[in-house]
Tab-separated table of C-alpha atoms and ligand atoms in Angstrom:
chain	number	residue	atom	x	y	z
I	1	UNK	CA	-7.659	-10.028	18.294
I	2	UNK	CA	-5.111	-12.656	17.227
I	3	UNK	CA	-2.206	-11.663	20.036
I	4	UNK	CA	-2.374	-14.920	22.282
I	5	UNK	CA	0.531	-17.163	22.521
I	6	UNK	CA	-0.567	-19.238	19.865
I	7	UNK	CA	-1.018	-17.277	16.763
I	8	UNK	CA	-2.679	-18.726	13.948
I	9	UNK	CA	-3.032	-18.367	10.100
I	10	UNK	CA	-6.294	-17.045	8.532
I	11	UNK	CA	-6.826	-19.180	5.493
I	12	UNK	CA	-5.614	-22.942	7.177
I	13	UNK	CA	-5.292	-22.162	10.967
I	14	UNK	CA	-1.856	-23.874	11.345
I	15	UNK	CA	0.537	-22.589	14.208
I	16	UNK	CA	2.590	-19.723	12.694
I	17	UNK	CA	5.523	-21.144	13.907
I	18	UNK	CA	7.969	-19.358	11.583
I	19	UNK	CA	9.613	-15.581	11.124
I	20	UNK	CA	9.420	-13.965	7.827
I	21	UNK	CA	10.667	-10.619	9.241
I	22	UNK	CA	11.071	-9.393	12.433
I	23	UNK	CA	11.069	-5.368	12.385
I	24	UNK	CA	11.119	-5.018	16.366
I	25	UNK	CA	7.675	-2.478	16.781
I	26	UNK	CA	6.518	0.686	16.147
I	27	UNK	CA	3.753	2.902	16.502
I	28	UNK	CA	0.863	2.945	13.578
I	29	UNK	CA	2.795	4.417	11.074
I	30	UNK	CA	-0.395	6.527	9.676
I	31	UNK	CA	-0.462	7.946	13.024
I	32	UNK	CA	0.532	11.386	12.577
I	33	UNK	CA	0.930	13.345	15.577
I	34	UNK	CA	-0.097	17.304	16.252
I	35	UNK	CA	2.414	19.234	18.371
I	36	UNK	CA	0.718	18.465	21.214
I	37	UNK	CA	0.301	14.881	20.515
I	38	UNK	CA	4.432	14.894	20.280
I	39	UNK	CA	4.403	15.790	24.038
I	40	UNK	CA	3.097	12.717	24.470
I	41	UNK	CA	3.936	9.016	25.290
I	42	UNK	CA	2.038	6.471	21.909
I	43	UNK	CA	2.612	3.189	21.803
I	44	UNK	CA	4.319	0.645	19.419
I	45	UNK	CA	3.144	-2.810	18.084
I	46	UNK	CA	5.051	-5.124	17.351
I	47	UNK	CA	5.722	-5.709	13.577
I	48	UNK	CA	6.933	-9.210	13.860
I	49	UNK	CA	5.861	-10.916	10.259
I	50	UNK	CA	5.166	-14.830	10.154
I	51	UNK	CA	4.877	-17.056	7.035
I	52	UNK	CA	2.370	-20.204	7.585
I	53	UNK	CA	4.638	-23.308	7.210
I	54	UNK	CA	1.606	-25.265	5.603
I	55	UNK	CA	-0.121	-22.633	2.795
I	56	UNK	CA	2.987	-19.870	2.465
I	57	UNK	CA	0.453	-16.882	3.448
I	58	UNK	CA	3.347	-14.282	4.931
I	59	UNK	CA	0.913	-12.564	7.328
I	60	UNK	CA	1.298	-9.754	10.113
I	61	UNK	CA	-0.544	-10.897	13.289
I	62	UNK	CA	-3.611	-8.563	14.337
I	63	UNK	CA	-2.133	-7.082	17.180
I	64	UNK	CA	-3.212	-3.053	16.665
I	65	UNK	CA	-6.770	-4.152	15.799
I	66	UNK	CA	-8.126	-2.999	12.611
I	67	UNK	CA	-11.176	-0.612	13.827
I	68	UNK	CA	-8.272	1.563	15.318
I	69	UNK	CA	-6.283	1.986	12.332
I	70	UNK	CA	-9.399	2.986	9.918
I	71	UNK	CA	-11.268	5.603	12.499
I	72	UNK	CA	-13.359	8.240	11.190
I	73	UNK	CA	-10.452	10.614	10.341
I	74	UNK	CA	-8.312	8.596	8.253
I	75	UNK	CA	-5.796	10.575	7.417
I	76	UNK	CA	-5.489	9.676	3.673
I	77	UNK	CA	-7.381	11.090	0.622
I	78	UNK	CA	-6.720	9.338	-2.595
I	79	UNK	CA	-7.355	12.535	-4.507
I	80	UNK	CA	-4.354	14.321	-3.391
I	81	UNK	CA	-2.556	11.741	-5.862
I	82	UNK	CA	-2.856	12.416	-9.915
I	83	UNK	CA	-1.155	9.357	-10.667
I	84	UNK	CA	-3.431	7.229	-8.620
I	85	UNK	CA	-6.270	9.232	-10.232
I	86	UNK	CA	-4.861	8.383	-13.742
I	87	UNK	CA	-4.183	4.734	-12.504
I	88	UNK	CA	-8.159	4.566	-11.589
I	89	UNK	CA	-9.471	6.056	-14.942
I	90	UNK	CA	-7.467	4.125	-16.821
I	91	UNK	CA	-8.510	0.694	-14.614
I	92	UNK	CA	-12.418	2.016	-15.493
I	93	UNK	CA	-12.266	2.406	-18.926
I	94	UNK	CA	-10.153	-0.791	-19.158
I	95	UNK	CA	-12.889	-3.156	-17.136
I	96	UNK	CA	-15.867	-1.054	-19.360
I	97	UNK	CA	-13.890	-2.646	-22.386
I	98	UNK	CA	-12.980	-5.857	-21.163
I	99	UNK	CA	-16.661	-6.857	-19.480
I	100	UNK	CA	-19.046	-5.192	-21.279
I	101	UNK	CA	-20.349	-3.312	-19.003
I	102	UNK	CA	-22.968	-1.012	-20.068
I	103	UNK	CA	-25.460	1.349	-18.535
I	104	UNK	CA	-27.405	-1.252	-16.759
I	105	UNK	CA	-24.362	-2.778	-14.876
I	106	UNK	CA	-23.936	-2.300	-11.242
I	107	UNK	CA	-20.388	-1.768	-9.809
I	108	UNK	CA	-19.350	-1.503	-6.259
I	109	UNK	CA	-15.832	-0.712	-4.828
I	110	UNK	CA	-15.078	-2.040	-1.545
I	111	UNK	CA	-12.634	0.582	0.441
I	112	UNK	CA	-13.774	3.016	-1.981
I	113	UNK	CA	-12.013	6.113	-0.362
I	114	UNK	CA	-13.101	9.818	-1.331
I	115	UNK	CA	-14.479	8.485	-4.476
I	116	UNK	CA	-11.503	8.836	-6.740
I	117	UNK	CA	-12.016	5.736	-8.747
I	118	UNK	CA	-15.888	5.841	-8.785
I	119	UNK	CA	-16.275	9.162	-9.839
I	120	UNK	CA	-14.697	7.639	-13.247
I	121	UNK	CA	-17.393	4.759	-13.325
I	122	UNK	CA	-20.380	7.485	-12.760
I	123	UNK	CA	-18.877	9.941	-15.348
I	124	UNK	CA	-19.431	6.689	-17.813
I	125	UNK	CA	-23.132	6.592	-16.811
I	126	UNK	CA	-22.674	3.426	-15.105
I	127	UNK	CA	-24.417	2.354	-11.175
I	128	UNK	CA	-22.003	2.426	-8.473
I	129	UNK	CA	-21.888	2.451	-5.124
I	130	UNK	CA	-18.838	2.967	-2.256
I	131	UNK	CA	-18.275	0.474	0.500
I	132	UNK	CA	-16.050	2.469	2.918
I	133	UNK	CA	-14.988	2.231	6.371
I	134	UNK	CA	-13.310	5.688	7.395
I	135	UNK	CA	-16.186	8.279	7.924
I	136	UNK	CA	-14.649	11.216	6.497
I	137	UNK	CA	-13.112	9.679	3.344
I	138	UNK	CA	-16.939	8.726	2.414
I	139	UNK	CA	-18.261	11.948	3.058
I	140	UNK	CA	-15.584	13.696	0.409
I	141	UNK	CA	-17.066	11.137	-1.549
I	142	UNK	CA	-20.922	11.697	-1.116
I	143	UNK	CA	-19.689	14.961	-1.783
I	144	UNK	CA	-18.717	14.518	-5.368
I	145	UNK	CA	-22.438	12.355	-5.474
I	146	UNK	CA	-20.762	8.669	-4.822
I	147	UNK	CA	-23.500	6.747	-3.265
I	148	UNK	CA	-21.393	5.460	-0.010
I	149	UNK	CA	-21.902	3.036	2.839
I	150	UNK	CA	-19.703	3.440	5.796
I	151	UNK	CA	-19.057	-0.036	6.823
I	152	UNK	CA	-16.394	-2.461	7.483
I	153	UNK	CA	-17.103	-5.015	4.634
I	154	UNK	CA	-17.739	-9.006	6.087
I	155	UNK	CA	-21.047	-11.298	4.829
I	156	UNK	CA	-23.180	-9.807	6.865
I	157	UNK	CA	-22.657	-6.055	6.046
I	158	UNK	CA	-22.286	-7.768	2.094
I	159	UNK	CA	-25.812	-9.494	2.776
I	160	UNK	CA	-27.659	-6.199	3.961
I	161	UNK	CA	-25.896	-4.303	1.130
I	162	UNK	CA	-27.180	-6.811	-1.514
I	163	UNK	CA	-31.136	-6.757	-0.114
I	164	UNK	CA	-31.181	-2.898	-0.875
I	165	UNK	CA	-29.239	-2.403	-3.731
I	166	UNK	CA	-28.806	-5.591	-5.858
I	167	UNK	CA	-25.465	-7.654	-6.644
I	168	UNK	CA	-22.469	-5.803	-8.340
I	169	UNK	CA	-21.354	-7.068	-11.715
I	170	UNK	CA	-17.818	-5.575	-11.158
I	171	UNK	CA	-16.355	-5.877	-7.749
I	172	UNK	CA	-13.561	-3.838	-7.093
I	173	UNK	CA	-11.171	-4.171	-4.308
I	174	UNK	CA	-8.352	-2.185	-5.119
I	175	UNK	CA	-5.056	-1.696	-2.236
I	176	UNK	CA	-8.067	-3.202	0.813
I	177	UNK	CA	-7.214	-7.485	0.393
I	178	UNK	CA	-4.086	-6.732	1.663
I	179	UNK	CA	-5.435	-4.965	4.843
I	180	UNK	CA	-8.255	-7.006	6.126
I	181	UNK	CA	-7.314	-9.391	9.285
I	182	UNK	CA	-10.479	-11.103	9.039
I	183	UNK	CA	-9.812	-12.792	5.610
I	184	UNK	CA	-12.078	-15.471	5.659
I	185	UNK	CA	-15.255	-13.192	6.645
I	186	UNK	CA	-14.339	-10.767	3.997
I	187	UNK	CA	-13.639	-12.957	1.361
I	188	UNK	CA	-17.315	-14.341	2.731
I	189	UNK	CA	-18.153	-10.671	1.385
I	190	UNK	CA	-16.994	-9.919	-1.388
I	191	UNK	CA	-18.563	-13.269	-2.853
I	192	UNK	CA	-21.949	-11.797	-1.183
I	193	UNK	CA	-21.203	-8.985	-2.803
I	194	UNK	CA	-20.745	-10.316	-6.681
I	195	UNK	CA	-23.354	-11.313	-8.939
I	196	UNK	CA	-23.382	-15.089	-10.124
I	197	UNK	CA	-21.541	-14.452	-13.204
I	198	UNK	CA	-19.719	-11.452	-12.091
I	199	UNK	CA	-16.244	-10.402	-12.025
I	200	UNK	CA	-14.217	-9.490	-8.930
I	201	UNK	CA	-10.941	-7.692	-9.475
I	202	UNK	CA	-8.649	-7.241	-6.630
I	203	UNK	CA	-5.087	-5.531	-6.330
I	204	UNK	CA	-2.358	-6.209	-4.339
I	205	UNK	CA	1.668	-5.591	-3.498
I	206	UNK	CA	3.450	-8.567	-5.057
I	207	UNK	CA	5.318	-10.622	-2.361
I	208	UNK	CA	7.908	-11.354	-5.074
I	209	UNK	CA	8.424	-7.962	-5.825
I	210	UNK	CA	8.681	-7.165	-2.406
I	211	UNK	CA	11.562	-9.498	-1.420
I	212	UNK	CA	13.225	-9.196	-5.537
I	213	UNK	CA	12.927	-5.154	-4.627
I	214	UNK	CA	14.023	-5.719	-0.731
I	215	UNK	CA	10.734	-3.196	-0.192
I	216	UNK	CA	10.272	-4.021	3.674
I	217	UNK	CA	9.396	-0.675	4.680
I	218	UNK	CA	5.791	-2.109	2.886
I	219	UNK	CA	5.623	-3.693	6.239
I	220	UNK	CA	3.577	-2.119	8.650
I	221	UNK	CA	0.250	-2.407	10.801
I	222	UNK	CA	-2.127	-2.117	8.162
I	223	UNK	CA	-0.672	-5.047	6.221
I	224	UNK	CA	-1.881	-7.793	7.388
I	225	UNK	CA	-1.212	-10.170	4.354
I	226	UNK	CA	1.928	-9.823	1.811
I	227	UNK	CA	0.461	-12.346	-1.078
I	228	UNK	CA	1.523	-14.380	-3.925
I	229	UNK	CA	-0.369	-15.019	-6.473
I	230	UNK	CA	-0.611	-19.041	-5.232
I	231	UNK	CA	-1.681	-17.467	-1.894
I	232	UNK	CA	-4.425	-15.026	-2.991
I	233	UNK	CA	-5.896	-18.199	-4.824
I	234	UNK	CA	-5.658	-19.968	-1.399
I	235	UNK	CA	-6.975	-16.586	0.249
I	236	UNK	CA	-10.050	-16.398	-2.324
I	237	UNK	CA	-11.224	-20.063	-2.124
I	238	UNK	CA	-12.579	-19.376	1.406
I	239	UNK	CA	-15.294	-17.405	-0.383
I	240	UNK	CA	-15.611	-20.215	-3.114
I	241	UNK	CA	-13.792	-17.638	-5.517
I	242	UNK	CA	-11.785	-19.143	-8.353
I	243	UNK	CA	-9.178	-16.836	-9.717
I	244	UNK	CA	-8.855	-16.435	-13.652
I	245	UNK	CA	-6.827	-14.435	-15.178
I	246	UNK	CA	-3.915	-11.985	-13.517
I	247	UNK	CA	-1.998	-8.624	-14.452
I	248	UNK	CA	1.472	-7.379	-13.359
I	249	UNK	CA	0.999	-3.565	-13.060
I	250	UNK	CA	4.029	-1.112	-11.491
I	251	UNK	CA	2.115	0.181	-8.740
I	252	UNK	CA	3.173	0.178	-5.687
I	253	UNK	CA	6.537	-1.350	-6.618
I	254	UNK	CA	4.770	-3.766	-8.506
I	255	UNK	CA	1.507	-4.952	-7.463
I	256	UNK	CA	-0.800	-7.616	-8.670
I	257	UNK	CA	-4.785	-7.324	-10.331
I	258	UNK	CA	-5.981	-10.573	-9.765
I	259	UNK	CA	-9.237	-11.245	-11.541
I	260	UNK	CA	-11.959	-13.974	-9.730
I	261	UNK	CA	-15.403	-15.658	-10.240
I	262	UNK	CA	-17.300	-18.076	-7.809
I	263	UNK	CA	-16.232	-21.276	-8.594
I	264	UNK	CA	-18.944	-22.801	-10.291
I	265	UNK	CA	-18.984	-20.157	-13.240
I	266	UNK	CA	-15.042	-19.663	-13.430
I	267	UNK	CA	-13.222	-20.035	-16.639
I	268	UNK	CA	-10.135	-22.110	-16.878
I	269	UNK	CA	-6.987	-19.957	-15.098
I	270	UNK	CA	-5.495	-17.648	-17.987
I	271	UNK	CA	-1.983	-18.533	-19.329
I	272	UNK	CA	-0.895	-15.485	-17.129
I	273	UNK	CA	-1.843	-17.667	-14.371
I	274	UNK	CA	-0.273	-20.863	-15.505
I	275	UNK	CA	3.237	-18.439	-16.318
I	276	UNK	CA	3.187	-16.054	-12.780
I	277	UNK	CA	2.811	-19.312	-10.721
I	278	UNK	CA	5.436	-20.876	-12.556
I	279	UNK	CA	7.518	-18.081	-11.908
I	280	UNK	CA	6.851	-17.978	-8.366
I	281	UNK	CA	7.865	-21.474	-7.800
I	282	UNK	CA	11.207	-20.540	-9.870
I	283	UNK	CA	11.878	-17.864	-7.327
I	284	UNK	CA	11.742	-20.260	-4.492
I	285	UNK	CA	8.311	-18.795	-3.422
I	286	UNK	CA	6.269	-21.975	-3.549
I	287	UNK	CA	8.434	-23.645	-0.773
I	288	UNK	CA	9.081	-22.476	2.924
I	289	UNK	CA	12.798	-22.095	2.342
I	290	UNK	CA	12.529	-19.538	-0.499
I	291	UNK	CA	10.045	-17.431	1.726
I	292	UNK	CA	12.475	-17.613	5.056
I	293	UNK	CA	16.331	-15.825	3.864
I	294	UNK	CA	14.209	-12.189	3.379
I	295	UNK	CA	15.512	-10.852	6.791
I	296	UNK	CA	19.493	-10.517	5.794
I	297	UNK	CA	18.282	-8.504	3.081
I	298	UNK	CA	16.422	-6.000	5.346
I	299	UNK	CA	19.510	-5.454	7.695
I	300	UNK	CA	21.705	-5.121	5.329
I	301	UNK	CA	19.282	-2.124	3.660
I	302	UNK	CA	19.219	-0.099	7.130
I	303	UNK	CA	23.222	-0.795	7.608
I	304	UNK	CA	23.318	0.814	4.262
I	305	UNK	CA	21.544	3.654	5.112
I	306	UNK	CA	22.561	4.575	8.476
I	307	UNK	CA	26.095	4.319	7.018
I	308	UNK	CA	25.417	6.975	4.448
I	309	UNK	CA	23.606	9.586	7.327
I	310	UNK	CA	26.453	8.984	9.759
I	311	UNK	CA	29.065	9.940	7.416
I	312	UNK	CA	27.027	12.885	5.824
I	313	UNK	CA	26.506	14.150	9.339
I	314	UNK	CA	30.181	13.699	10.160
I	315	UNK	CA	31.416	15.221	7.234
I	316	UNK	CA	29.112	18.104	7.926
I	317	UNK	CA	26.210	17.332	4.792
I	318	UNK	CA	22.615	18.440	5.218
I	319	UNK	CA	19.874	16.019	4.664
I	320	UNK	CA	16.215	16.782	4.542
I	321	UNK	CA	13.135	14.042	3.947
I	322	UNK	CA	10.963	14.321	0.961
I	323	UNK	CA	7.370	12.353	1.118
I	324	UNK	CA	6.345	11.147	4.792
I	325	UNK	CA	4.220	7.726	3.942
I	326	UNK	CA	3.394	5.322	6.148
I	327	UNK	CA	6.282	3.235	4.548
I	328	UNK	CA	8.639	5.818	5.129
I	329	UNK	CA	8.272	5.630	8.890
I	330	UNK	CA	8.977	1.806	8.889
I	331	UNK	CA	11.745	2.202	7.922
I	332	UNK	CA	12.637	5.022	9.944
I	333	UNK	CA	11.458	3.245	13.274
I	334	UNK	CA	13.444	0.633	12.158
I	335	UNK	CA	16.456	2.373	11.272
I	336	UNK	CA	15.744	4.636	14.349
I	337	UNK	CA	16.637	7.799	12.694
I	338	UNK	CA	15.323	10.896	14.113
I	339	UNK	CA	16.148	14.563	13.903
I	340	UNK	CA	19.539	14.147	14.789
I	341	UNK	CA	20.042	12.724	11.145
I	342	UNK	CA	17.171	14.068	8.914
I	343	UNK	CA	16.144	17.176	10.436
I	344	UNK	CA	12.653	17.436	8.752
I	345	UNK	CA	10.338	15.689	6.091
I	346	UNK	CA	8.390	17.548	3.131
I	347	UNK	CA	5.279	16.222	1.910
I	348	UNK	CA	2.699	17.565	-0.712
I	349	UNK	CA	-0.629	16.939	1.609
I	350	UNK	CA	-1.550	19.980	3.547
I	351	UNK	CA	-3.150	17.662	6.444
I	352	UNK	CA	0.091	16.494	7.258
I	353	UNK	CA	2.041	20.171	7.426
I	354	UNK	CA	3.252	21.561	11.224
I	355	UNK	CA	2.899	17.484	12.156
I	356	UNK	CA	5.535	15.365	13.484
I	357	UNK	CA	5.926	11.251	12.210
I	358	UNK	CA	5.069	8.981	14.763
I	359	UNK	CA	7.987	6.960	16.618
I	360	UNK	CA	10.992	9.432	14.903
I	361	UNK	CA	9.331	13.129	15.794
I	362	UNK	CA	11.069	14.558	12.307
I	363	UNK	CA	8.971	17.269	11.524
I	364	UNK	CA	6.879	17.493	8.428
I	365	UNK	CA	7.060	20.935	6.756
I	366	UNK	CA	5.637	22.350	2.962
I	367	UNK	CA	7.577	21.538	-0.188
I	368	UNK	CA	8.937	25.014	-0.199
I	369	UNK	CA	10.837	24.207	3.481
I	370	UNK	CA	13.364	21.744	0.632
I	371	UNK	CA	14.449	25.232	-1.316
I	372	UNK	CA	14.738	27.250	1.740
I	373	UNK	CA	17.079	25.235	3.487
I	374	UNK	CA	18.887	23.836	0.349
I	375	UNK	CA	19.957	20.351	1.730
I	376	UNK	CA	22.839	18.342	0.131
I	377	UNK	CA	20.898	15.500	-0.050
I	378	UNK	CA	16.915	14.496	-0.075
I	379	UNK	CA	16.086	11.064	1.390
I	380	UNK	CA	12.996	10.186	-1.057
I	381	UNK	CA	10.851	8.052	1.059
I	382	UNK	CA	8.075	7.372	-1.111
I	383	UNK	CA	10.598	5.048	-3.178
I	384	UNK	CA	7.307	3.915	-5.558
I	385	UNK	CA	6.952	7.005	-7.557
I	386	UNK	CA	10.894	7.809	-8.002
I	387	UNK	CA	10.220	8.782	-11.336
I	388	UNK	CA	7.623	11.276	-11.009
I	389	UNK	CA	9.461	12.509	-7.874
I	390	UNK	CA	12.818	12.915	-9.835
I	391	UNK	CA	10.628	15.032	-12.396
I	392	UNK	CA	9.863	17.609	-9.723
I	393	UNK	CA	12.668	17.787	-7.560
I	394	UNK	CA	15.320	17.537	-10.157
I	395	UNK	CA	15.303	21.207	-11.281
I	396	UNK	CA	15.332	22.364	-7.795
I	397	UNK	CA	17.517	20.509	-5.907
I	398	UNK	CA	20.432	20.744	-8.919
I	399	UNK	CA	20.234	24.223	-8.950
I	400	UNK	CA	22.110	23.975	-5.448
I	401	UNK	CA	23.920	20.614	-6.069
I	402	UNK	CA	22.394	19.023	-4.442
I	403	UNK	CA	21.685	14.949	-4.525
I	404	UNK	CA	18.579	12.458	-4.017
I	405	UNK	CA	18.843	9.340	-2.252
I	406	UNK	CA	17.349	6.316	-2.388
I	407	UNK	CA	17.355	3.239	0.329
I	408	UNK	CA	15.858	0.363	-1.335
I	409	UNK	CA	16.379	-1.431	-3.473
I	410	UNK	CA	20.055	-0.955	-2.591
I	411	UNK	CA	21.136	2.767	-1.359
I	412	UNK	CA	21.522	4.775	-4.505
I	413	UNK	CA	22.520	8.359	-4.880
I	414	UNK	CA	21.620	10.591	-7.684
I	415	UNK	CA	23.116	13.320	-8.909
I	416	UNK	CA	19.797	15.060	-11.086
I	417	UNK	CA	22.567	17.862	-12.836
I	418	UNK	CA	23.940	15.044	-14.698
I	419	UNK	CA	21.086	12.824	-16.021
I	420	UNK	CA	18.414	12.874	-18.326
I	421	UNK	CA	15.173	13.336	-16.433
I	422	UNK	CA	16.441	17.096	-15.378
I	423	UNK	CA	17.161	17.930	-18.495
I	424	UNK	CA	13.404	17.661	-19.868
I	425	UNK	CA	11.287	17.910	-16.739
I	426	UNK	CA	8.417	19.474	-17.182
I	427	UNK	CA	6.194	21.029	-15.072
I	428	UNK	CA	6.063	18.843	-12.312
I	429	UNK	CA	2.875	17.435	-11.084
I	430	UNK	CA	0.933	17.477	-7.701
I	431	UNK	CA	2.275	14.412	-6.030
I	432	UNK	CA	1.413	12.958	-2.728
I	433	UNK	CA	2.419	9.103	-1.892
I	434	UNK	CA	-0.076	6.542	-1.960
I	435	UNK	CA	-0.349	5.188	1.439
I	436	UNK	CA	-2.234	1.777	1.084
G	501	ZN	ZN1	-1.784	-21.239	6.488
């Protein structure tokens, strides 16, 4: 635990003497409470984010510790998202093409969930094997025959997992570098972890998308680090990782795949590299200045939106929630909305129906609770999949005139009679938000 008075950074140990954000605190915002769990007092942490005035890393101190975040009922299954399933096939197929790999390679996800990804690496007739914390996520996945440990990944758990099964020629560490507060011992891991000439592929939220897209509600206890790409090479080098080559992909808002070798057997950095770090530095992001004017932003975002609910309430407007991620209740907290101005959430996973967010108590209903009480307006929360979100709701919600809303990047309300993506919707797909 990293809550002392002196709070320090994980990859150089300087004082973090400097705010990136300050959201106040909040209670874990995957904490989903029963109806009798909304009786209750829970308590909030303080979401205070620091950026390290001598290597840039924008880091959330440790001060909900991690082991109480990831418990053995983790509320979130990957599976209950198509897109991320389609995301994961189409990452497998990619890497099978890009390294070779073949029938004697040996891949291991760390923080591999129910098996969503994996399941696409064993249907190719490849060796895999899960690294996963939460106890019921692996199960689902032993359950669709993904070998998986349940263990917190560091060098030690990476050195017993390499004596009885061999080092991985993919590692992948998809949505986990971001959550880890012991950086330097699971960095230690995932370089235990890869073969000598292997490849390690790891994605991430882009902390330049993140401030370009004002995306704070990202923020919240399970983040621990919010990385550039100069700071994930900082990051890696603590397990003698050298990164190579890097991808922009849309996820998340727009997320990073950073690819990485141990040091001695690294190629040169891509031109990607050389062109995303010079980027960064344009945007101000290689200096402590450019990484320190993020919090104006942020209040003016929640002015924006209480604005809009005060007014609709005033002027007598309904407005229901659709999605309830973990992002959703940042901003929420932060906002402090509660029932008085969205009077209940929708949200497509079953696990989270007859529950109530943590902090705000809105309710979360079915889908179906959106067409029975016709709302003027739907907050979207999950903000990341607007598109596929516009596809379903469209049809439904214009039928009654109603409107979708949007906080961030700037509040934005849509009207789905009048554009295109009504028009042509299709059936819509399963959704469910993506929570890490
Ligand atoms: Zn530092």
């Amino acid at each position: 635990m990293n809550a002392g008075s002196e709070l320090s950074c994980r990859v150089c140990r300087a004082s973090l003497t400097r705010t990136f954000v300050d959201l106040g605190s909040a209670p874990p915002c995957e904490a989903i409470l029963s109806p009798e769990a909304a009786e209750q007092g829970e308590v909030a942490y303080p979401l205070h984010v620091r950026v390290c005035t001598e290597c840039l890393l924008v880091q959330l101190p440790e001060v909900l510790p991690a082991d109480e975040i990831f418990t053995d009922e983790y509320p979130y299954f990957s599976s209950f998202s198509t897109s991320w399933i389609e995301h994961a096939r189409r990452y497998v197929e990619s890497m099978r093409q890009r390294l070779g790999l073949t029938s004697d390679s040996f891949v291991v996800e760390v923080a591999s969930n129910d098996g969503y990804l994996l399941q696409h690496v064993a249907q190719a007739g490849l060796r895999c094997l899960g690294v996963e914390p939460t106890a019921n996520t692996a199960a689902a996945a032993r359950e669709r025959g993904i070998e998986t440990e349940v263990c917190f990944l560091g060098r030690s758990s990476a050195t017993d997992i390499v004596e009885r099964h061999g080092r991985a020629d993919l590692v992948v560490a998809n949505n986990v570098y971001a959550h880890v507060p012991d950086l330097d011992d699971f960095t230690g891991g995932l370089a235990t972890l890869l073969a000598e000439d292997g490849t390690l592929t790891i994605e991430v939220p882009h902390l330049m998308r993140l401030i370009e897209l004002r995306q704070y509600d990202t923020i919240y206890h399970e983040h621990f680090q919010y990385y550039t790409l100069q700071t994930i090479a900082r990051a890696l080098a603590l397990g003698g990782l050298a990164v190579t080559d890097v991808e922009e992909l849309p996820t998340h808002g727009g997320s990073l795949r950073v690819y990485a070798q141990h040091d001695a057997h690294a190629s040169e950095p891509s031109a990607a590299v050389i062109d995303l770090l010079a980027r960064e530095k344009a945007a101000g992001l290689h200096d402590l200045e450019g990484l320190t004017g993020f919090e104006s932003a942020v209040h003016s975002v929640k002015r924006d939106l209480l604005r809009f609910l005060l007014d609709a309430q005033e002027q007598g407007f309904t407005v229901a929630g659709y999605g309830a991620p973990g992002k959703g209740n940042t901003m929420l907290n932060h906002c402090g909305i509660g029932r008085d101005l969205l009077a209940f959430t929708v949200d497509m996973n079953p696990h989270k129906h007859g529950k109530f967010l943590p902090g705000s108590r809105i309710p979360v209903l079915a889908p179906s609770a959106i067409d029975e009480a016709q709302p003027d307006y739907v907050l979207v929360l999950p903000w990341n999949l607007r598109e596929e979100i516009m596809r379903q709701l469209a049809p439904s919600v214009s039928s009654w005139g109603g409107k979708l809303v949007f906080a961030v990047p700037t509040l934005d309300i849509v009207d789905p009679a009048s554009t295109a993506v009504a028009a042509t919707s299709p059936v819509a797909p399963v959704i469910q938000e993506v929570a890490r």
